[in-house]
mmCIF file of C-alpha atoms in Angstrom:
data_model
loop_
_atom_site.group_PDB
_atom_site.id
_atom_site.type_symbol
_atom_site.label_atom_id
_atom_site.label_comp_id
_atom_site.label_asym_id
_atom_site.label_seq_id
_atom_site.Cartn_x
_atom_site.Cartn_y
_atom_site.Cartn_z
ATOM 1 C CA MET A 11 6.319 1.812 -11.083
ATOM 2 C CA PRO A 12 5.662 5.534 -10.562
ATOM 3 C CA THR A 13 8.211 7.439 -8.514
ATOM 4 C CA VAL A 14 6.836 9.959 -6.023
ATOM 5 C CA GLY A 15 8.976 12.749 -4.602
ATOM 6 C CA VAL A 16 8.143 13.721 -1.024
ATOM 7 C CA LYS A 17 9.867 16.077 1.398
ATOM 8 C CA ARG A 18 11.406 13.967 4.140
ATOM 9 C CA ASP A 19 10.584 16.334 7.001
ATOM 10 C CA GLU A 20 6.964 16.682 5.865
ATOM 11 C CA LEU A 21 6.634 12.893 5.630
ATOM 12 C CA PHE A 22 8.178 12.323 9.047
ATOM 13 C CA ALA A 23 5.900 14.989 10.574
ATOM 14 C CA ALA A 24 2.892 13.190 9.079
ATOM 15 C CA LEU A 25 4.205 9.877 10.438
ATOM 16 C CA GLY A 26 4.764 11.394 13.880
ATOM 17 C CA GLN A 27 8.275 9.941 14.041
ATOM 18 C CA THR A 28 11.701 10.487 12.506
ATOM 19 C CA TYR A 29 13.877 7.787 10.986
ATOM 20 C CA THR A 30 17.417 7.539 9.736
ATOM 21 C CA ASP A 31 17.670 7.045 5.991
ATOM 22 C CA GLU A 32 18.541 3.386 6.574
ATOM 23 C CA GLU A 33 15.607 2.826 8.950
ATOM 24 C CA PHE A 34 13.204 4.419 6.492
ATOM 25 C CA ASP A 35 14.606 2.313 3.645
ATOM 26 C CA VAL A 36 13.926 -0.835 5.713
ATOM 27 C CA LEU A 37 10.398 0.379 6.546
ATOM 28 C CA CYS A 38 9.718 0.955 2.837
ATOM 29 C CA PHE A 39 11.018 -2.519 1.971
ATOM 30 C CA GLU A 40 8.869 -4.162 4.660
ATOM 31 C CA PHE A 41 5.795 -2.282 3.419
ATOM 32 C CA GLY A 42 6.451 -3.186 -0.220
ATOM 33 C CA ILE A 43 7.658 0.085 -1.706
ATOM 34 C CA GLU A 44 11.189 1.169 -2.528
ATOM 35 C CA LEU A 45 13.165 4.209 -1.431
ATOM 36 C CA ASP A 46 14.755 4.888 -4.806
ATOM 37 C CA ASP A 47 16.792 8.031 -4.144
ATOM 38 C CA ILE A 48 17.577 10.609 -1.473
ATOM 39 C CA THR A 49 18.154 14.039 -2.970
ATOM 40 C CA SER A 50 16.926 17.670 -2.921
ATOM 41 C CA GLU A 51 15.206 19.977 -5.401
ATOM 42 C CA LYS A 52 18.511 21.764 -5.916
ATOM 43 C CA GLN A 53 20.382 18.513 -6.631
ATOM 44 C CA LEU A 54 17.656 17.382 -9.050
ATOM 45 C CA LYS A 55 17.909 20.631 -11.031
ATOM 46 C CA GLN A 56 21.706 20.402 -11.057
ATOM 47 C CA ARG A 57 21.491 16.882 -12.504
ATOM 48 C CA GLU A 58 18.889 17.905 -15.082
ATOM 49 C CA GLN A 59 20.461 21.190 -16.196
ATOM 50 C CA GLY A 60 24.093 20.756 -15.274
ATOM 51 C CA GLY A 61 26.042 22.077 -12.323
ATOM 52 C CA ALA A 62 27.145 25.323 -13.978
ATOM 53 C CA LYS A 63 23.824 27.135 -13.513
ATOM 54 C CA ASP A 64 22.788 28.868 -10.311
ATOM 55 C CA HIS A 65 20.079 26.861 -8.565
ATOM 56 C CA SER A 66 19.866 28.931 -5.385
ATOM 57 C CA GLU A 67 16.098 29.439 -5.856
ATOM 58 C CA HIS A 68 15.543 25.703 -5.341
ATOM 59 C CA SER A 69 15.207 24.155 -1.912
ATOM 60 C CA ASP A 70 17.896 22.199 -0.084
ATOM 61 C CA ALA A 71 15.167 20.253 1.763
ATOM 62 C CA VAL A 72 15.751 16.505 1.604
ATOM 63 C CA LEU A 73 13.519 14.725 -0.915
ATOM 64 C CA TYR A 74 12.783 11.031 -0.836
ATOM 65 C CA LYS A 75 12.063 9.541 -4.253
ATOM 66 C CA ILE A 76 9.832 6.538 -3.537
ATOM 67 C CA ASP A 77 8.806 3.899 -6.083
ATOM 68 C CA VAL A 78 5.174 2.915 -5.548
ATOM 69 C CA PRO A 79 3.057 0.253 -7.274
ATOM 70 C CA ALA A 80 1.120 1.540 -10.280
ATOM 71 C CA ASN A 81 -2.162 0.219 -8.873
ATOM 72 C CA ARG A 82 -1.884 2.160 -5.582
ATOM 73 C CA TYR A 83 -3.265 5.599 -6.402
ATOM 74 C CA ASP A 84 -3.453 6.346 -2.695
ATOM 75 C CA LEU A 85 0.368 6.403 -2.577
ATOM 76 C CA LEU A 86 0.810 9.216 -5.122
ATOM 77 C CA CYS A 87 1.139 11.947 -2.470
ATOM 78 C CA VAL A 88 2.816 12.436 0.886
ATOM 79 C CA GLU A 89 -0.514 12.233 2.740
ATOM 80 C CA GLY A 90 -1.333 8.873 1.175
ATOM 81 C CA ILE A 91 2.110 7.413 1.832
ATOM 82 C CA ALA A 92 2.022 8.625 5.445
ATOM 83 C CA ARG A 93 -1.461 7.203 6.031
ATOM 84 C CA ALA A 94 -0.537 3.832 4.524
ATOM 85 C CA LEU A 95 2.633 3.600 6.625
ATOM 86 C CA ARG A 96 0.805 4.616 9.825
ATOM 87 C CA ILE A 97 -1.745 1.860 9.176
ATOM 88 C CA PHE A 98 1.059 -0.611 8.405
ATOM 89 C CA LEU A 99 2.803 0.348 11.664
ATOM 90 C CA GLU A 100 -0.547 -0.085 13.483
ATOM 91 C CA LYS A 101 -0.517 3.543 14.639
ATOM 92 C CA GLU A 102 -3.844 4.123 12.914
ATOM 93 C CA ARG A 103 -6.822 2.018 11.916
ATOM 94 C CA PRO A 104 -7.730 1.715 8.233
ATOM 95 C CA PRO A 105 -10.383 4.217 7.179
ATOM 96 C CA VAL A 106 -13.943 3.056 6.703
ATOM 97 C CA TYR A 107 -15.607 4.898 3.849
ATOM 98 C CA ARG A 108 -19.337 5.115 3.484
ATOM 99 C CA LEU A 109 -21.612 6.238 0.733
ATOM 100 C CA ALA A 110 -23.515 9.186 2.135
ATOM 101 C CA PRO A 111 -27.068 9.954 1.133
ATOM 102 C CA ARG A 112 -27.323 12.427 -1.682
ATOM 103 C CA ALA A 113 -27.693 16.038 -0.582
ATOM 104 C CA ALA A 114 -30.824 17.897 -1.580
ATOM 105 C CA GLY A 115 -30.854 19.628 -4.927
ATOM 106 C CA PRO A 116 -29.646 18.676 -8.373
ATOM 107 C CA HIS A 117 -26.065 17.780 -9.149
ATOM 108 C CA GLN A 118 -24.800 18.413 -12.631
ATOM 109 C CA ILE A 119 -21.498 18.115 -14.445
ATOM 110 C CA THR A 120 -21.007 20.059 -17.651
ATOM 111 C CA VAL A 121 -18.539 19.002 -20.325
ATOM 112 C CA LYS A 122 -17.919 21.694 -22.896
ATOM 113 C CA PRO A 123 -17.651 20.703 -26.575
ATOM 114 C CA SER A 124 -14.154 22.243 -26.634
ATOM 115 C CA THR A 125 -13.011 19.305 -24.499
ATOM 116 C CA LYS A 126 -12.955 17.225 -27.657
ATOM 117 C CA ASN A 127 -11.026 19.869 -29.633
ATOM 118 C CA PRO A 128 -7.952 18.009 -30.992
ATOM 119 C CA ASN A 129 -5.773 21.143 -31.000
ATOM 120 C CA ARG A 130 -6.518 21.846 -27.334
ATOM 121 C CA VAL A 131 -5.804 18.247 -26.384
ATOM 122 C CA ARG A 132 -2.513 18.180 -28.301
ATOM 123 C CA ARG A 133 -1.361 21.266 -26.428
ATOM 124 C CA VAL A 134 -2.042 19.517 -23.129
ATOM 125 C CA LEU A 135 -0.040 16.366 -23.828
ATOM 126 C CA SER A 136 1.422 15.989 -27.293
ATOM 127 C CA PHE A 137 2.754 12.459 -26.729
ATOM 128 C CA PHE A 138 -0.685 10.899 -26.163
ATOM 129 C CA THR A 139 -2.928 10.203 -29.124
ATOM 130 C CA LEU A 140 -6.280 11.929 -29.290
ATOM 131 C CA ARG A 141 -8.002 8.557 -28.805
ATOM 132 C CA GLN A 142 -6.177 8.105 -25.506
ATOM 133 C CA LEU A 143 -7.285 11.473 -24.118
ATOM 134 C CA VAL A 144 -10.877 11.895 -25.306
ATOM 135 C CA ARG A 145 -13.460 9.392 -24.116
ATOM 136 C CA PRO A 146 -17.230 9.539 -24.600
ATOM 137 C CA PHE A 147 -17.908 9.405 -20.850
ATOM 138 C CA VAL A 148 -17.217 11.360 -17.684
ATOM 139 C CA VAL A 149 -16.741 10.160 -14.114
ATOM 140 C CA SER A 150 -17.078 12.443 -11.119
ATOM 141 C CA ALA A 151 -17.490 12.393 -7.371
ATOM 142 C CA ILE A 152 -18.499 14.862 -4.705
ATOM 143 C CA LEU A 153 -16.194 14.786 -1.697
ATOM 144 C CA ARG A 154 -17.354 16.502 1.455
ATOM 145 C CA ASP A 155 -15.403 17.596 4.526
ATOM 146 C CA VAL A 156 -12.045 17.610 2.727
ATOM 147 C CA GLN A 157 -9.502 20.117 4.039
ATOM 148 C CA PHE A 158 -7.003 21.578 1.548
ATOM 149 C CA THR A 159 -3.958 23.744 2.108
ATOM 150 C CA PRO A 160 -2.515 25.399 -1.017
ATOM 151 C CA GLU A 161 0.270 22.777 -1.053
ATOM 152 C CA ARG A 162 -2.131 19.843 -0.728
ATOM 153 C CA TYR A 163 -4.360 21.278 -3.437
ATOM 154 C CA ALA A 164 -1.427 21.633 -5.846
ATOM 155 C CA ARG A 165 -0.355 18.036 -5.167
ATOM 156 C CA SER A 166 -3.864 16.655 -5.500
ATOM 157 C CA VAL A 167 -4.487 18.293 -8.863
ATOM 158 C CA GLY A 168 -1.383 16.539 -10.203
ATOM 159 C CA ALA A 169 -2.392 13.254 -8.600
ATOM 160 C CA PHE A 170 -5.901 13.421 -10.060
ATOM 161 C CA TRP A 171 -4.442 14.023 -13.529
ATOM 162 C CA VAL A 172 -2.162 11.004 -13.113
ATOM 163 C CA ILE A 173 -5.112 8.899 -11.972
ATOM 164 C CA ALA A 174 -7.096 9.973 -15.021
ATOM 165 C CA VAL A 175 -4.237 9.161 -17.397
ATOM 166 C CA VAL A 176 -3.264 5.859 -15.758
ATOM 167 C CA SER A 177 -6.881 4.695 -15.520
ATOM 168 C CA MET A 178 -7.565 4.875 -19.248
ATOM 169 C CA ASP A 179 -7.986 1.643 -21.250
#
């Protein structure tokens, strides 16, 4: 199961309610996910690199490390977790997505030949084989009316990469 790190205060703001750590742990259990750890960026770096180094540049903001099912790509970011929990708590109705008519004009996706360059791919992720990273097809979508802040954009780029890697045969 993937573990997603989310800032507690940001999650609670998106939920529109605050919880104690115990209450949130129970909510996670009832929903079917697991609150794995309660920590901070500073504590994570101290564990990874040892306590001797100065980690003052890292935040003391509380981080929840949440285990989510591997087949729930919508739970790989704070916005997705918050939406799913709001729906579970019946504070929000599930979204209804629709396929919109195609906008006028051609749509084109270009894949450069360098995409298949084995040296470039190995620099990206050396622990995957070339066969795992290069496929003879491309999938894309056009999303309209999506609002991004710099933080949301940074999170979504990572989530899309995870989706691409996890979705491979």
